[in-house]
PDB file of C-alpha atoms and ligand atoms in Angstrom:
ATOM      1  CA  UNK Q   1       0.000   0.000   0.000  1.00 61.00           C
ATOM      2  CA  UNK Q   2       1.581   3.490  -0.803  1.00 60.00           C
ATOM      3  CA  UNK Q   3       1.350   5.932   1.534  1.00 61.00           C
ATOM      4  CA  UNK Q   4      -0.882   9.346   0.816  1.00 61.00           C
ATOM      5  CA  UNK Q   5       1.730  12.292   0.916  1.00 66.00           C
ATOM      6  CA  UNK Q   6      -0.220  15.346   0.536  1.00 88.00           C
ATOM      7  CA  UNK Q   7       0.096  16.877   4.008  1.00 94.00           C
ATOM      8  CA  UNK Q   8       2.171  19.969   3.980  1.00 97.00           C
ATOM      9  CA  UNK Q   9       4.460  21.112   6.740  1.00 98.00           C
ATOM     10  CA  UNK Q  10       4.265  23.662   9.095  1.00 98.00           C
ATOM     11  CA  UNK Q  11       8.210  25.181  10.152  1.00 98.00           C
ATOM     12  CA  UNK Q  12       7.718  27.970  12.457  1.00 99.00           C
ATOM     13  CA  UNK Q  13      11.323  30.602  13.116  1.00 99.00           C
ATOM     14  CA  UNK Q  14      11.269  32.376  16.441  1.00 98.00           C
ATOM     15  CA  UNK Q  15      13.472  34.475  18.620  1.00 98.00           C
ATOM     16  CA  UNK Q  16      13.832  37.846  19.411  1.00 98.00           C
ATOM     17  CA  UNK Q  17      14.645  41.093  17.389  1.00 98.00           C
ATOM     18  CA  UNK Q  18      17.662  40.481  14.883  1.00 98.00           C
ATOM     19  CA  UNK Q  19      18.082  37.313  15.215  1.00 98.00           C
ATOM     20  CA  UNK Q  20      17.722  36.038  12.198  1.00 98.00           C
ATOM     21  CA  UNK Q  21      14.247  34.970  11.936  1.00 98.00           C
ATOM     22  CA  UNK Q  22      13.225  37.020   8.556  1.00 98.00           C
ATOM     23  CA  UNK Q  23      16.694  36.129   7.077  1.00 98.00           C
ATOM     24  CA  UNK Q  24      15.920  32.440   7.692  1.00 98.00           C
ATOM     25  CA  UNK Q  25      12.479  33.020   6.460  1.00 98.00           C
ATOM     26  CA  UNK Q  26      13.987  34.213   2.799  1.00 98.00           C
ATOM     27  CA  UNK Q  27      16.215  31.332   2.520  1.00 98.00           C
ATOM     28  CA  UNK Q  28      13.245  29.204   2.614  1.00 98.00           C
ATOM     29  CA  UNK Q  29      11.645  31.334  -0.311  1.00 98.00           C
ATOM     30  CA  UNK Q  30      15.215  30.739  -2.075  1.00 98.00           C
ATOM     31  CA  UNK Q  31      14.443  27.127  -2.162  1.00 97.00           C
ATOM     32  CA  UNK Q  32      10.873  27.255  -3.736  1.00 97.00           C
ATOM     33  CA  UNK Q  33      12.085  30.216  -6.148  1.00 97.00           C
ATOM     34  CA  UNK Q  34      15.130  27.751  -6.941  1.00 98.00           C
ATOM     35  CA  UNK Q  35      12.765  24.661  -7.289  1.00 97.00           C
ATOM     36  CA  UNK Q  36      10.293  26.867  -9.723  1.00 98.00           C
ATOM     37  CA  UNK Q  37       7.387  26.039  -7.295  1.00 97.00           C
ATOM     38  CA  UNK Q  38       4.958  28.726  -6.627  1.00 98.00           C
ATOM     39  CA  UNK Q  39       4.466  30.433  -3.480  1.00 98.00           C
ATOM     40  CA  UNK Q  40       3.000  33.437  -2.087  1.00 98.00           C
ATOM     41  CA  UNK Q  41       4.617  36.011   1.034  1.00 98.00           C
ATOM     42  CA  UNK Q  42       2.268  37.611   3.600  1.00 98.00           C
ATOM     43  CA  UNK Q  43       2.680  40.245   6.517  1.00 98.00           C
ATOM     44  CA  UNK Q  44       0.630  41.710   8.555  1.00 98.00           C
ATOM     45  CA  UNK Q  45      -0.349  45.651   7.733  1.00 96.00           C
ATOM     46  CA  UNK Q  46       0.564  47.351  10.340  1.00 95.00           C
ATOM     47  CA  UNK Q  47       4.222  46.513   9.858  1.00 92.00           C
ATOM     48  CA  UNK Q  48       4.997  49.423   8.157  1.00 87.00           C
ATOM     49  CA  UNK Q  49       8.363  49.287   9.131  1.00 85.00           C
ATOM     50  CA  UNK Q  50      10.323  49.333   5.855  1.00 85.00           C
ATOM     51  CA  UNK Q  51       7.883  49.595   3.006  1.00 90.00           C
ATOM     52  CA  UNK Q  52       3.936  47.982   2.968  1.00 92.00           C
ATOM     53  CA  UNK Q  53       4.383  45.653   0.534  1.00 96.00           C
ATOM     54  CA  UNK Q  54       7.206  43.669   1.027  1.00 96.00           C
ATOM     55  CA  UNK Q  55       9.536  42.363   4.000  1.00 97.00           C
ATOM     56  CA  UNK Q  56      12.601  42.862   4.908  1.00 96.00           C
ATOM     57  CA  UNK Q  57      15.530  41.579   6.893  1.00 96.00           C
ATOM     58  CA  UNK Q  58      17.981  44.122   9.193  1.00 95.00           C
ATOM     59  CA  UNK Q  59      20.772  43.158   6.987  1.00 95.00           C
ATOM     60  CA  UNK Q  60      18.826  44.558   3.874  1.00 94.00           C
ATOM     61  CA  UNK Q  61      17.263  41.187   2.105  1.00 95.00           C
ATOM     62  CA  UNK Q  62      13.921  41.853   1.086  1.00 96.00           C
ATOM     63  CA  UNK Q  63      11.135  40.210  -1.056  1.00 97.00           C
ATOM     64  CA  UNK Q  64       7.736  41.293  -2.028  1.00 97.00           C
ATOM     65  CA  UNK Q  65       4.559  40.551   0.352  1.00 98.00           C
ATOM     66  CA  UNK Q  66       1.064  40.809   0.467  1.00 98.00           C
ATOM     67  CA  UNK Q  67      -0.367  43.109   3.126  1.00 98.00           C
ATOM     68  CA  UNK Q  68      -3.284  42.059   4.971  1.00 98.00           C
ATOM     69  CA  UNK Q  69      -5.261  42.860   8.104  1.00 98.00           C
ATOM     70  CA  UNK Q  70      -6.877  39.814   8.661  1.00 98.00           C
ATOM     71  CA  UNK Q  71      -5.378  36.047   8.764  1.00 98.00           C
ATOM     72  CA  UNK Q  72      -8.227  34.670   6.737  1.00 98.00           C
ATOM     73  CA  UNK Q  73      -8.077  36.746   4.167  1.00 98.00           C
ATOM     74  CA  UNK Q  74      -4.774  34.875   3.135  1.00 98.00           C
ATOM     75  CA  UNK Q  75      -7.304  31.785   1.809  1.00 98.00           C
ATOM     76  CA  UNK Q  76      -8.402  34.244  -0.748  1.00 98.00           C
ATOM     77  CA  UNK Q  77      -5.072  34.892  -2.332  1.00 97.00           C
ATOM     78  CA  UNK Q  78      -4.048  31.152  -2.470  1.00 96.00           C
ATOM     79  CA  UNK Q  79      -4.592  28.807  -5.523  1.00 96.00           C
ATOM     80  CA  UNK Q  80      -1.633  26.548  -6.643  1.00 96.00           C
ATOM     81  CA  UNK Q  81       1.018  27.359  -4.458  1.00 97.00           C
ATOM     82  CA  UNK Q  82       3.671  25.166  -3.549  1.00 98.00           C
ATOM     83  CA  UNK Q  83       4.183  26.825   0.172  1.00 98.00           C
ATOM     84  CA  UNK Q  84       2.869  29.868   1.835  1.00 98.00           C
ATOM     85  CA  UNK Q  85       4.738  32.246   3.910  1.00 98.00           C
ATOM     86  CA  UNK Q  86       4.043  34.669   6.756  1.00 98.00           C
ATOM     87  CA  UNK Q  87       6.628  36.804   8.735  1.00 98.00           C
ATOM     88  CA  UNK Q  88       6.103  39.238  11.612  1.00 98.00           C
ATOM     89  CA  UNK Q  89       3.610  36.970  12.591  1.00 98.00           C
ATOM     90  CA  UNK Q  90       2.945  38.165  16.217  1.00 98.00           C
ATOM     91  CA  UNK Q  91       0.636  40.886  14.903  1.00 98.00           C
ATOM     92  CA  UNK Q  92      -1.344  38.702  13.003  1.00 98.00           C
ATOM     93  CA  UNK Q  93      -5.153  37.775  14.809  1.00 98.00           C
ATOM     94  CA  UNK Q  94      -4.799  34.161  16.526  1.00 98.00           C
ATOM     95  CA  UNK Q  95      -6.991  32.659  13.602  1.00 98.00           C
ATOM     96  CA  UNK Q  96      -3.702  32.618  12.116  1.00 98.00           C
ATOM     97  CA  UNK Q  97      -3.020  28.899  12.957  1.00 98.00           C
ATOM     98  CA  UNK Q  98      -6.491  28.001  11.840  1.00 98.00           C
ATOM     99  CA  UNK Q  99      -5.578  28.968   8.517  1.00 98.00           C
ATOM    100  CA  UNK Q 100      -2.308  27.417   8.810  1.00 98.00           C
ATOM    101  CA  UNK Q 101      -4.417  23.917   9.281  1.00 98.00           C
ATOM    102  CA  UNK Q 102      -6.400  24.136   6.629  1.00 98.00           C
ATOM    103  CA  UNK Q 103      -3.419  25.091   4.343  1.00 98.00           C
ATOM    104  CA  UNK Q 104      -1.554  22.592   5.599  1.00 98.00           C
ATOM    105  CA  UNK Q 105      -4.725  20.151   4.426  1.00 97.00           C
ATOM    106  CA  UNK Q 106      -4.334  21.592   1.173  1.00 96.00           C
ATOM    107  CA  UNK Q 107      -0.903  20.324   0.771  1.00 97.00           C
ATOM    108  CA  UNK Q 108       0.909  23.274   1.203  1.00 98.00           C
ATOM    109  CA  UNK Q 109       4.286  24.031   3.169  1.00 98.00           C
ATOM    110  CA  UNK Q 110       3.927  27.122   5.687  1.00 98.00           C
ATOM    111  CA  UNK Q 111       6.815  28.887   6.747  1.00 98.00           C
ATOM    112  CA  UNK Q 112       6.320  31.623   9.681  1.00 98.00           C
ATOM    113  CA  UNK Q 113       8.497  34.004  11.360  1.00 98.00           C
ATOM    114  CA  UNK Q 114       7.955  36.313  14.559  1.00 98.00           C
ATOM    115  CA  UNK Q 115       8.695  37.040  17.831  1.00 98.00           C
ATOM    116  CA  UNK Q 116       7.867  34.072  20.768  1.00 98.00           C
ATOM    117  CA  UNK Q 117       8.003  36.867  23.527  1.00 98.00           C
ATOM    118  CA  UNK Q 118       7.809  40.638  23.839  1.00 98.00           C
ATOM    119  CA  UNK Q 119       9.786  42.964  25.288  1.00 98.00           C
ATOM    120  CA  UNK Q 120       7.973  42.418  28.816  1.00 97.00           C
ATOM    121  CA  UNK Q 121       8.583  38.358  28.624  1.00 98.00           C
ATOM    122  CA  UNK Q 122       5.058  38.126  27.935  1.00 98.00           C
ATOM    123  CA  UNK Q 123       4.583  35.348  25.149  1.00 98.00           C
ATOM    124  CA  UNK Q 124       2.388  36.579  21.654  1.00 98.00           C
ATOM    125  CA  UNK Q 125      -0.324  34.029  21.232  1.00 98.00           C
ATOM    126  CA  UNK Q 126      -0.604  33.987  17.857  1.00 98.00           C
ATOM    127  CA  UNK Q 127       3.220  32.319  17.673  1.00 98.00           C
ATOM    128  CA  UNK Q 128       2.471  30.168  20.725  1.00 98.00           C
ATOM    129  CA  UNK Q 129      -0.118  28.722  18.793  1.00 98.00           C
ATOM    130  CA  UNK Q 130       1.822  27.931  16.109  1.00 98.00           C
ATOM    131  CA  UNK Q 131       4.740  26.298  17.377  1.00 98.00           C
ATOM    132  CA  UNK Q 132       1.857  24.263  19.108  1.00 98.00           C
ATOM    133  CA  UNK Q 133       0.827  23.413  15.374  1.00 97.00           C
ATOM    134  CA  UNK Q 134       4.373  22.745  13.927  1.00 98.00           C
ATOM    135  CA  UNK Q 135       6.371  19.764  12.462  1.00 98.00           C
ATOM    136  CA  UNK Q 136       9.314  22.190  12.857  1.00 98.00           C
ATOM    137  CA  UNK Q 137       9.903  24.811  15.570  1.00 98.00           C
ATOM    138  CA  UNK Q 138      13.900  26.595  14.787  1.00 98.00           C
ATOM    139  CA  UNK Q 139      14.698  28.939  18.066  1.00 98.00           C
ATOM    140  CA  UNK Q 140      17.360  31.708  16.789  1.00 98.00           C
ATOM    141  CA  UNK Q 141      19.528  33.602  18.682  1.00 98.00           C
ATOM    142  CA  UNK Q 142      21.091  37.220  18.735  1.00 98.00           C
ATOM    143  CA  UNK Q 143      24.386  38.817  19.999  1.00 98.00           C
ATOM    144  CA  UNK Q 144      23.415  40.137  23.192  1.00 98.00           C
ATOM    145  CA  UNK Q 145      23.819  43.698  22.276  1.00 98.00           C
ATOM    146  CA  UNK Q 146      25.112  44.635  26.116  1.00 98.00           C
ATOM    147  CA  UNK Q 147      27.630  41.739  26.572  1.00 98.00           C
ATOM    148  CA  UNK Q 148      28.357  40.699  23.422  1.00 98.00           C
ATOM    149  CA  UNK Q 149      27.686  36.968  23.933  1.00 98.00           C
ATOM    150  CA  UNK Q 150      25.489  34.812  21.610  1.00 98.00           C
ATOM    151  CA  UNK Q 151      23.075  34.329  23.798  1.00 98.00           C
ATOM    152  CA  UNK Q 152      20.235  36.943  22.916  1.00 98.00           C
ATOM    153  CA  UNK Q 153      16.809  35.356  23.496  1.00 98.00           C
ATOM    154  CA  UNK Q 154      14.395  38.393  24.256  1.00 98.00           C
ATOM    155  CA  UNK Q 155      14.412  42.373  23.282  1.00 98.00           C
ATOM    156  CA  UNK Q 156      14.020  45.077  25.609  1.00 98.00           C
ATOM    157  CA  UNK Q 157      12.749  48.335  24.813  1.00 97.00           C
ATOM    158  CA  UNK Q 158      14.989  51.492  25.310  1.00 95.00           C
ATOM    159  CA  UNK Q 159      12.461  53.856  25.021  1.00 83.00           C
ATOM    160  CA  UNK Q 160       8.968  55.178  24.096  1.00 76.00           C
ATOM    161  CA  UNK Q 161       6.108  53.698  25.360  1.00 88.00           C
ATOM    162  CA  UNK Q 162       4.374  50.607  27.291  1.00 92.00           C
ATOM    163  CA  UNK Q 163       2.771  49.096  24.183  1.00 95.00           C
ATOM    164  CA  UNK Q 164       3.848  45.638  23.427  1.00 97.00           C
ATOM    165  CA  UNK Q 165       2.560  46.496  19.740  1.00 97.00           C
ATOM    166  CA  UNK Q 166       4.726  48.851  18.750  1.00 96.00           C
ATOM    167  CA  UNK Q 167       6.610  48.760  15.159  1.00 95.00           C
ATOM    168  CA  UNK Q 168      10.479  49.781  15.234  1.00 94.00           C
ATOM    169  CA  UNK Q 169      13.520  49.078  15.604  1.00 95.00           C
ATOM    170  CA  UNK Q 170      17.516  50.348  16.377  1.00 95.00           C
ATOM    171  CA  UNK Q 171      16.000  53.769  17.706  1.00 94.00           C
ATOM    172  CA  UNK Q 172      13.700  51.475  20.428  1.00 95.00           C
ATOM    173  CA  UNK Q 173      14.877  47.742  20.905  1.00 97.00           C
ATOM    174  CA  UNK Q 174      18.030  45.848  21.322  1.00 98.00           C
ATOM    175  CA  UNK Q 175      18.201  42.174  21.744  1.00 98.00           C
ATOM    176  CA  UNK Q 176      19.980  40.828  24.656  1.00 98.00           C
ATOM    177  CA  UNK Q 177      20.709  37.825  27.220  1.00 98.00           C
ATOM    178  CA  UNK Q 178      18.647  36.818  29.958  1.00 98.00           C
ATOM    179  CA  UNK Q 179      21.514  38.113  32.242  1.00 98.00           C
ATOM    180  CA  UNK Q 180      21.457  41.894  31.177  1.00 98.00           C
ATOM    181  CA  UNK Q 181      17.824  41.853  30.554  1.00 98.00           C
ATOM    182  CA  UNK Q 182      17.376  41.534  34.367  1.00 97.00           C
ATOM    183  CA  UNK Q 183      19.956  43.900  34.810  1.00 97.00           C
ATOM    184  CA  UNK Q 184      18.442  46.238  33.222  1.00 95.00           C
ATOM    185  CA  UNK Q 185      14.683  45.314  34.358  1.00 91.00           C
ATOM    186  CA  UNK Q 186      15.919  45.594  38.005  1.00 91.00           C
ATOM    187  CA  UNK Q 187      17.357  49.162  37.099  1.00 85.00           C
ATOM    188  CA  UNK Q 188      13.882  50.774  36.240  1.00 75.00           C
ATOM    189  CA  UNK Q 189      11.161  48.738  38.263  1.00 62.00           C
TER     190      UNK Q 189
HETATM  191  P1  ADP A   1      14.899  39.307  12.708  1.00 56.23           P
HETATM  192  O1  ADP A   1      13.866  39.124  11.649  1.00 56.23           O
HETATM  193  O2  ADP A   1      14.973  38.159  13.672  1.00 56.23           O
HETATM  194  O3  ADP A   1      14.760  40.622  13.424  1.00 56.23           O
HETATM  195  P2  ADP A   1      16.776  39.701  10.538  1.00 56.23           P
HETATM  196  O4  ADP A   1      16.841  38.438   9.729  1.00 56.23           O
HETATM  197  O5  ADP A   1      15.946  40.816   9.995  1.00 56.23           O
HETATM  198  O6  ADP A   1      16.328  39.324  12.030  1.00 56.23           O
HETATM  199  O7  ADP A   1      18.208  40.316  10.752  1.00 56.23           O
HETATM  200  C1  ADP A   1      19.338  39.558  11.076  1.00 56.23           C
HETATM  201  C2  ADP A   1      20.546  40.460  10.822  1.00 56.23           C
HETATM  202  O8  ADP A   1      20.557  41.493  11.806  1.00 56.23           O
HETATM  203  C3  ADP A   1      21.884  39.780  11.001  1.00 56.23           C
HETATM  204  O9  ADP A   1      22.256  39.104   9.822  1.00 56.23           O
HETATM  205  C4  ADP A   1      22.799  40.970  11.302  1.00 56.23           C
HETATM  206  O10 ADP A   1      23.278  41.536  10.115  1.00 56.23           O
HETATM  207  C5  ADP A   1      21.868  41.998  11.932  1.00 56.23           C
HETATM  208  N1  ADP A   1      22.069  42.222  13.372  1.00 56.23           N
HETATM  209  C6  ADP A   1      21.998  43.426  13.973  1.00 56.23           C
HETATM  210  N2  ADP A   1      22.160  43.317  15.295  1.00 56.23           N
HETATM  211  C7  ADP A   1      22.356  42.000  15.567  1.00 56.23           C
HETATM  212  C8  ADP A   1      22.560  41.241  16.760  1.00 56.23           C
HETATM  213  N3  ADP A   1      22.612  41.829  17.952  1.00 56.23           N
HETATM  214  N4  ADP A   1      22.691  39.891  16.665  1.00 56.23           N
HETATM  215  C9  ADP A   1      22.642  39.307  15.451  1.00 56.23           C
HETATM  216  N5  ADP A   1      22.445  39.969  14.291  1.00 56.23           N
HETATM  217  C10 ADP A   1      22.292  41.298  14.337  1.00 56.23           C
HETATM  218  P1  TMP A   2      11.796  41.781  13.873  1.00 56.23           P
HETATM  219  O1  TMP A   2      11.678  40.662  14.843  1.00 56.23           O
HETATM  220  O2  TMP A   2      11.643  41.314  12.449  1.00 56.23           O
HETATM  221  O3  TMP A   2      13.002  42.614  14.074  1.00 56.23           O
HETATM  222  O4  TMP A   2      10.529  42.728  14.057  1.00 56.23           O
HETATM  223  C1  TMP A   2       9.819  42.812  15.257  1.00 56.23           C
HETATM  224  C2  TMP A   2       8.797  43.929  15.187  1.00 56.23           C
HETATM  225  O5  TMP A   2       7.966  43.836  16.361  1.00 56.23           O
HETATM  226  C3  TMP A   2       9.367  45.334  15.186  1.00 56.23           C
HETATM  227  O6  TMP A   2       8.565  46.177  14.356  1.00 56.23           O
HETATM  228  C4  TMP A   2       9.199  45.795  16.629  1.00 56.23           C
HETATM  229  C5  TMP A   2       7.966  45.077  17.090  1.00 56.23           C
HETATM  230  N1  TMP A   2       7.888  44.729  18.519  1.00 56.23           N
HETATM  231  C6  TMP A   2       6.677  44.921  19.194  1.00 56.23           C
HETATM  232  O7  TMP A   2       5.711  45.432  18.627  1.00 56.23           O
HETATM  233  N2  TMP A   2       6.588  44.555  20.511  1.00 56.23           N
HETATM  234  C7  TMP A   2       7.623  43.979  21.188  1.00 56.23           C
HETATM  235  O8  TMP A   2       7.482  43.642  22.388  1.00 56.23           O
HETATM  236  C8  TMP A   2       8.865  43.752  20.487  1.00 56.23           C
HETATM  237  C9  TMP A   2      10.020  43.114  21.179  1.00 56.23           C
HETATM  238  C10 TMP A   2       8.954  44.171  19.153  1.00 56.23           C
HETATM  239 MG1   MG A   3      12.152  40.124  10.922  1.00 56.23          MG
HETATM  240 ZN1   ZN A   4      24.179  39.964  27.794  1.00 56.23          ZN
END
């Protein structure tokens, strides 16, 4: 009896700011553009960080992206694509991983980037939910911008306001170690 393969696979990058997560992201896209198998890129609208319509790595990689303000919306847009990817996907609604199933059904590969935590240590659902979902969960890390080690796994916030939903980047986060991230906590509570 042959097995059915038509599942897809869900990979889902995390980590904080600058660690890599978008530039892993592309390299996936590299391997469907080098494979001449369709796929589609999708952010979320309110990162407006670079341009609207396409995403883009700290280092300067970029690729075009479809904007949308809705997870669901994403069904509309897909047709014979060989995988389907979504980055910055903490500000997407939680329905995200509902579409992810179904696409997933359909036979596609998803690939999704975004943050796991914000810059409180509060975890964003929408990526929690996810990595719940996944076949593949990769965990990246950044320099610790303080120390210098390689052991960056969450961003603080330098300055501006409270809101956890807040696009930017150099002028308001750095990523850095658990060590210096309680340093610095302990300095303004
Ligand atoms: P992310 O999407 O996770 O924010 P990107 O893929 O956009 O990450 O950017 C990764 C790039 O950011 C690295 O290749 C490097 O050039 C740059 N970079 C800037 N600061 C750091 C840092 N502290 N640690 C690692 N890379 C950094
Ligand atoms: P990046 O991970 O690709 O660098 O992008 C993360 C985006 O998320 C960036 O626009 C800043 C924003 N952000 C928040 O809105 N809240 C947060 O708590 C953190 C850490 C980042
Ligand atoms: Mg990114
Ligand atoms: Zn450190």
């Amino acid at each position: 009896m042959t097995a059915i393969n038509n599942t897809g696979q869900i990979t889902v990058i995390v980590g904080p700011m600058y660690s890599g997560k978008t530039t892993e992201l592309l390299t996936y896209v590299e391997i469907y553009k080098l494979g001449n198998k369709p796929y589609k890129i999708f952010k979320p609208v309110i990162d407006d960080r670079y341009a609207v319509k396409e995403i883009r790595s700290h280092s300067g990689m970029c690729e075009k992206a479809i904007p949308l303000d809705h997870s669901q919306k994403a069904l509309e847009y897909v047709s014979n694509e060989k995988a389907i990817f979504f980055d910055e996907v903490q500000f997407f609604d939680e329905g995200l991983s509902d579409v992810a199933k179904t696409l997933r059904k359909k036979g596609k590969d998803i690939i999704c980037a975004g943050l796991d935590m914000s810059f409180k240590e509060n975890p964003f659902m929408t990526t929690v939910k996810l990595m719940g979902l996944a076949d593949k969960v990769i965990k990246k890390k950044a320099v610790c911008h303080e120390c210098g080690e390689y052991k960056g796994v969450i961003t603080y916030k330098l300055s501006g306001n409270e809101s956890e939903i807040d696009v930017g980047g150099m002028e308001k986060y750095i990523a850095v170690c658990m060590d210096c991230y309680e340093k610095f906590r302990s300095k303004t509570d």
